[in-house]
């Protein structure tokens, strides 16, 4: 939710006015779609990475304001908590050696930011959930000093009306409560954007939904929270529960959570924006001065500010995005599935797999979502989050009348999805060297059944066996992770265990 808003009170009339304005924005979007006003195809992709600040001891450092002041670049900005940052990479055209170019840009940006963080005795690390976070770190007093975060927290807390309950039953069971949305800040992700034309939006979004389970299976990197070993990718349940405006009674009634996978395949971007209005009350009822329908009548392009703001408070794992650039409106699919890290090479491998697979799935004459019930896709996503690279999925059998069968996620990725991703990258015009190098990283993860989550868990248990207690083992695992991240070799090559002495 990147809009600049001002913390302040809202009353009942604000919500009524905002709802009316949202409806006018939705009508404006409908007109833009009907009038075919959207930007022509540009094959543009974008990349955002959320980061953690840690000290040499592996513990979080609440210093994002000081670090950002030293970085002094608009590419870096605050995130929800004081130990978070985000880096935004400028859009690139999907062609040629784009992934190698992106890798160099990201390495340069992160190295510069890391040097600046070191000036205040901190460092930067890409990881889905920092293993050393404690419940005392994730409190409202550690939210970033930005008005929009304070207001968003206040509105979600008010909508829920009681403490948030975190209940994640994985390898171990975590049950605790929070008085704020601060636990959401533990979740740091990579967000992949793809600009699409309106007639391609539904196919690309549906393809992204299908791909999400495979993305998590090979890319999981968030197995710990508050000292507990939970799911291999614990971000989705944590994010849902820490932003859940529904008390138990509304959950029992089937009211949708604000963080969700979805409930159906779509036929248009309009479907998703219309669902936002139908299912989700406004959290930030702040009205812009623009009158979207008047702007359209005058031949202009409205920003649809209220629609964009409201969409930013509905946390779909694949989110529709409306924007205006150079006077032309455009649509993007924002993929929010992946955790950050472990290395730049891993991030770009995950990106290559996603962009290639989505292109190939969207181009199929008989798309997989016509043969896969949406409920099965949602179940696959859940299984991938729970079990990571050891997950099993329900998937259509090959053949004209194939029913669903249970498949090993690694076998599905290796035998079916990686060839599709390669064909998709070819269709984008990606150079074979980039295609083979980055998809080769995914293939090696499958061959070794290794990803960031499996390395963290194995190294943590090796540390426990060496005689460290849980907190020491988590801190030592985090320090080793940080060191290997900066060496830059992909995570499937990392040796399990600690090089340092067992006693601290």
Short mmCIF file of N, CA, C and O in Angstrom, two decimals, residues 50 80 129 166 168 181 183-189 191 234-244 258-260 314-317 319 336:
data_model
loop_
_atom_site.label_atom_id
_atom_site.label_comp_id
_atom_site.label_asym_id
_atom_site.label_seq_id
_atom_site.Cartn_x
_atom_site.Cartn_y
_atom_site.Cartn_z
N UNK A 50 11.78 -7.12 -0.63
CA UNK A 50 11.73 -6.66 0.76
C UNK A 50 12.92 -7.26 1.51
O UNK A 50 13.28 -8.43 1.31
N UNK A 80 7.00 -2.06 6.52
CA UNK A 80 6.12 -1.94 7.68
C UNK A 80 6.85 -1.69 8.99
O UNK A 80 6.45 -0.85 9.79
N UNK A 129 11.42 -15.08 6.40
CA UNK A 129 11.16 -14.68 7.79
C UNK A 129 12.49 -14.80 8.54
O UNK A 129 13.13 -15.86 8.52
N UNK A 166 -2.43 -15.75 16.40
CA UNK A 166 -1.58 -16.51 15.49
C UNK A 166 -1.59 -17.96 15.94
O UNK A 166 -1.22 -18.27 17.07
N UNK A 168 -0.42 -21.42 14.11
CA UNK A 168 0.16 -22.11 12.97
C UNK A 168 0.67 -23.47 13.44
O UNK A 168 1.58 -23.54 14.27
N UNK A 181 -0.82 -5.24 13.94
CA UNK A 181 -0.49 -5.99 12.73
C UNK A 181 1.01 -6.16 12.56
O UNK A 181 1.47 -6.68 11.54
N UNK A 183 3.20 -8.35 13.46
CA UNK A 183 3.75 -9.63 12.99
C UNK A 183 3.78 -9.77 11.47
O UNK A 183 4.59 -10.54 10.94
N UNK A 184 2.91 -9.02 10.76
CA UNK A 184 2.96 -9.04 9.30
C UNK A 184 4.34 -8.64 8.79
O UNK A 184 4.79 -9.10 7.72
N UNK A 185 5.03 -7.78 9.53
CA UNK A 185 6.33 -7.28 9.08
C UNK A 185 7.39 -8.37 9.02
O UNK A 185 8.43 -8.20 8.37
N UNK A 186 7.13 -9.51 9.68
CA UNK A 186 8.08 -10.62 9.59
C UNK A 186 8.16 -11.18 8.19
O UNK A 186 9.15 -11.81 7.82
N UNK A 187 7.12 -10.97 7.39
CA UNK A 187 7.02 -11.57 6.05
C UNK A 187 7.69 -10.67 5.02
O UNK A 187 7.18 -9.59 4.72
N UNK A 188 8.83 -11.08 4.50
CA UNK A 188 9.49 -10.30 3.46
C UNK A 188 9.52 -11.12 2.17
O UNK A 188 9.87 -12.30 2.18
N UNK A 189 9.17 -10.47 1.08
CA UNK A 189 8.89 -11.18 -0.16
C UNK A 189 9.62 -10.57 -1.34
O UNK A 189 10.20 -9.49 -1.26
N UNK A 191 8.42 -9.45 -5.13
CA UNK A 191 7.20 -9.19 -5.91
C UNK A 191 7.58 -9.01 -7.37
O UNK A 191 8.41 -8.18 -7.71
N UNK A 234 6.16 -20.25 5.87
CA UNK A 234 5.21 -19.84 6.90
C UNK A 234 4.63 -18.45 6.66
O UNK A 234 3.75 -18.02 7.40
N UNK A 235 5.10 -17.74 5.63
CA UNK A 235 4.58 -16.40 5.38
C UNK A 235 3.08 -16.37 5.11
O UNK A 235 2.37 -15.52 5.69
N UNK A 236 2.53 -17.22 4.23
CA UNK A 236 1.09 -17.11 3.94
C UNK A 236 0.19 -17.24 5.16
O UNK A 236 -0.68 -16.38 5.37
N UNK A 237 0.35 -18.27 6.03
CA UNK A 237 -0.53 -18.29 7.20
C UNK A 237 -0.28 -17.15 8.15
O UNK A 237 -1.22 -16.60 8.75
N UNK A 238 0.98 -16.74 8.31
CA UNK A 238 1.28 -15.62 9.19
C UNK A 238 0.66 -14.34 8.66
O UNK A 238 0.04 -13.57 9.41
N UNK A 239 0.81 -14.08 7.37
CA UNK A 239 0.28 -12.86 6.77
C UNK A 239 -1.24 -12.83 6.90
O UNK A 239 -1.82 -11.81 7.26
N UNK A 240 -1.89 -13.96 6.62
CA UNK A 240 -3.35 -13.99 6.70
C UNK A 240 -3.83 -13.71 8.12
O UNK A 240 -4.74 -12.91 8.34
N UNK A 241 -3.21 -14.36 9.09
CA UNK A 241 -3.69 -14.22 10.47
C UNK A 241 -3.34 -12.87 11.07
O UNK A 241 -4.09 -12.35 11.90
N UNK A 242 -2.22 -12.28 10.66
CA UNK A 242 -1.81 -11.01 11.26
C UNK A 242 -2.51 -9.81 10.65
O UNK A 242 -2.38 -8.70 11.15
N UNK A 243 -3.27 -10.02 9.56
CA UNK A 243 -4.06 -8.93 8.97
C UNK A 243 -5.55 -9.26 8.96
O UNK A 243 -6.32 -8.59 8.27
N UNK A 244 -5.96 -10.27 9.71
CA UNK A 244 -7.32 -10.78 9.62
C UNK A 244 -8.29 -9.88 10.40
O UNK A 244 -8.24 -9.81 11.63
N UNK A 258 -8.82 -10.91 4.24
CA UNK A 258 -8.23 -9.90 3.35
C UNK A 258 -6.95 -10.41 2.69
O UNK A 258 -6.51 -9.86 1.68
N UNK A 259 -6.36 -11.44 3.26
CA UNK A 259 -5.23 -12.11 2.61
C UNK A 259 -5.73 -13.46 2.14
O UNK A 259 -6.10 -14.30 2.96
N UNK A 260 -5.73 -13.68 0.83
CA UNK A 260 -6.32 -14.94 0.36
C UNK A 260 -5.80 -15.32 -1.01
O UNK A 260 -5.26 -14.49 -1.75
N UNK A 314 -6.19 -5.27 -0.03
CA UNK A 314 -6.68 -6.64 -0.23
C UNK A 314 -5.47 -7.44 -0.71
O UNK A 314 -4.94 -7.20 -1.80
N UNK A 315 -5.02 -8.38 0.11
CA UNK A 315 -3.69 -8.97 -0.08
C UNK A 315 -3.79 -10.30 -0.82
O UNK A 315 -3.56 -11.37 -0.25
N UNK A 316 -4.12 -10.22 -2.10
CA UNK A 316 -4.11 -11.42 -2.94
C UNK A 316 -2.66 -11.84 -3.21
O UNK A 316 -1.78 -10.99 -3.37
N UNK A 317 -2.44 -13.15 -3.33
CA UNK A 317 -1.09 -13.61 -3.66
C UNK A 317 -0.74 -13.30 -5.10
O UNK A 317 0.43 -13.17 -5.44
N UNK A 319 -2.04 -10.28 -7.45
CA UNK A 319 -2.88 -9.10 -7.31
C UNK A 319 -2.98 -8.35 -8.65
O UNK A 319 -1.99 -8.20 -9.35
N UNK A 336 3.01 -12.10 -5.70
CA UNK A 336 3.50 -11.82 -4.36
C UNK A 336 3.82 -13.10 -3.58
O UNK A 336 3.89 -13.11 -2.36
#
